[in-house]
PDB file of C-alpha atoms in Angstrom:
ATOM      1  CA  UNK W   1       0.000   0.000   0.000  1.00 41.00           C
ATOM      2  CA  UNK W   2       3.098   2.480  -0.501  1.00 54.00           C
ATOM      3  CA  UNK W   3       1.683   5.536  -0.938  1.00 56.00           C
ATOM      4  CA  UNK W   4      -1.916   4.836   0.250  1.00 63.00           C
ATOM      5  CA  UNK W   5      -3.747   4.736   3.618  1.00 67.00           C
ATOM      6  CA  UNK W   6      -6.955   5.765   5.896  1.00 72.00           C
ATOM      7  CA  UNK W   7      -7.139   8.272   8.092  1.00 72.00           C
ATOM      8  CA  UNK W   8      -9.419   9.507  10.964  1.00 73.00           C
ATOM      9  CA  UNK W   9      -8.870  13.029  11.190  1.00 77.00           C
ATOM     10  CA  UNK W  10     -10.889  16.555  11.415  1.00 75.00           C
ATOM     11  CA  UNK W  11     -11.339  19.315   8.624  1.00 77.00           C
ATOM     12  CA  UNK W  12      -8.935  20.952  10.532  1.00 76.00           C
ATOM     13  CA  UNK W  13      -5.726  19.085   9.355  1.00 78.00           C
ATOM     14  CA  UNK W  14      -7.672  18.068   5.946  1.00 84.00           C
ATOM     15  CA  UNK W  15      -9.687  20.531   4.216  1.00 87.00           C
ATOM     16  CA  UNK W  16      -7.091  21.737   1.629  1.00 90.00           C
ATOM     17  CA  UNK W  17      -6.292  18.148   0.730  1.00 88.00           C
ATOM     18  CA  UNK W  18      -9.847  17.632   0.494  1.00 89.00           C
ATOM     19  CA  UNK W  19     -10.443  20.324  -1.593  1.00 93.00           C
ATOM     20  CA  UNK W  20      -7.625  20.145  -4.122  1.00 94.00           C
ATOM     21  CA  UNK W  21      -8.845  16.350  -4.107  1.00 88.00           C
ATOM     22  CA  UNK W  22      -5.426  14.912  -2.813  1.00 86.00           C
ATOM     23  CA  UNK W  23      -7.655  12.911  -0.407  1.00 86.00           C
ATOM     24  CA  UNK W  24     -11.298  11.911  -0.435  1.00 86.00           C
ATOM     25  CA  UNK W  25     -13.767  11.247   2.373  1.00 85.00           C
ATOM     26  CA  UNK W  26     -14.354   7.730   2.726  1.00 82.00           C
ATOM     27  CA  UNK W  27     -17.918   8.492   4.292  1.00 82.00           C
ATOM     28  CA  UNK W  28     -21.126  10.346   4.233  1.00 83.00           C
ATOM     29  CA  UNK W  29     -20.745  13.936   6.511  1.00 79.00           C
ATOM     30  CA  UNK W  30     -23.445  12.456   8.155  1.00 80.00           C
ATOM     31  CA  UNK W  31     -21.142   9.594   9.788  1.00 77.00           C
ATOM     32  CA  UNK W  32     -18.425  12.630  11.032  1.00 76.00           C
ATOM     33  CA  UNK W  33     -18.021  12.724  14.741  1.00 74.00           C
ATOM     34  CA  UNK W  34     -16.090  16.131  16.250  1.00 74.00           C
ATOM     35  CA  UNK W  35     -12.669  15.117  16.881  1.00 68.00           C
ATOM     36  CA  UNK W  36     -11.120  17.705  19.618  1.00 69.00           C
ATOM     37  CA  UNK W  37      -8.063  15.384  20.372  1.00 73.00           C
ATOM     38  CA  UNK W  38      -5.145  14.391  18.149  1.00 71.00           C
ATOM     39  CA  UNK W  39      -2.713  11.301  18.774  1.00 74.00           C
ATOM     40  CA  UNK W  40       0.669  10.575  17.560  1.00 77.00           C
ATOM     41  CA  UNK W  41       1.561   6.782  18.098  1.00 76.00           C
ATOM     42  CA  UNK W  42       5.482   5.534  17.279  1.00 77.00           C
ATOM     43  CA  UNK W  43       8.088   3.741  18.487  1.00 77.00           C
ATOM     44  CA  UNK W  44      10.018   4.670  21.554  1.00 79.00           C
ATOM     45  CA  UNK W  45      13.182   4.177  19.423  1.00 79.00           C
ATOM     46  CA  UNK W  46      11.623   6.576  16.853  1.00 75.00           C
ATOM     47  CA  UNK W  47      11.265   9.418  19.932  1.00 75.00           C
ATOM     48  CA  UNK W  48      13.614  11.637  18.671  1.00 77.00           C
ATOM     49  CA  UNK W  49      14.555  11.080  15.606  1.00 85.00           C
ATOM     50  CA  UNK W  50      14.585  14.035  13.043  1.00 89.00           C
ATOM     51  CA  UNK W  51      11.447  13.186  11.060  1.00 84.00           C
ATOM     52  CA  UNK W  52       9.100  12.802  14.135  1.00 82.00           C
ATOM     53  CA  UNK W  53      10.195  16.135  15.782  1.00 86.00           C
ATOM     54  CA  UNK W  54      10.070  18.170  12.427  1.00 89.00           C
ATOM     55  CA  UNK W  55       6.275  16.708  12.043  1.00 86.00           C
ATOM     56  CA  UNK W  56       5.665  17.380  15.870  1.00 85.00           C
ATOM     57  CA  UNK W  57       6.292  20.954  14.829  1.00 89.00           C
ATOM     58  CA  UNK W  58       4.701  20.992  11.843  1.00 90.00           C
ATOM     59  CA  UNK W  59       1.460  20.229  13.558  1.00 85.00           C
ATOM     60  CA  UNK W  60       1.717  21.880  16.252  1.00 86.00           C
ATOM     61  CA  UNK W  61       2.189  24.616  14.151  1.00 89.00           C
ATOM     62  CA  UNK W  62      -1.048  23.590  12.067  1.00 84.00           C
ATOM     63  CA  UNK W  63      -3.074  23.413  15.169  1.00 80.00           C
ATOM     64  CA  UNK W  64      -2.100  26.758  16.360  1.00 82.00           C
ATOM     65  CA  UNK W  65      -3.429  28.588  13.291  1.00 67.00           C
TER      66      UNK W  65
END
């Protein structure tokens, strides 16, 4: 599946992908729950490693808009 995937996210984070049509909604708006909490799951041995800290900031950075 390189290059695909599902996620479970809120307009927040998604509603420029979804509107250039980089990603799709995989259900009906009617099926949407609010989402006020966001998770990042990895690895301890991936804790602080370049690529998770640069997207730590990038969302935070995201979420603070």
């Amino acid at each position: 599946m390189h290059g695909l995937g599902f996620v479970l996210e809120s307009n927040l984070l998604t509603q420029n992908y979804l509107d250039s049509g980089k990603l799709v909604r995989a259900f009906a708006d009617e099926l949407s729950i609010p989402i006020s909490a966001h998770h990042l799951v990895y690895p301890r041995t991936h804790q602080f490693t370049p690529k998770i800290e640069l997207f730590l900031n990038w969302i935070l950075d995201e979420l603070a808009d």
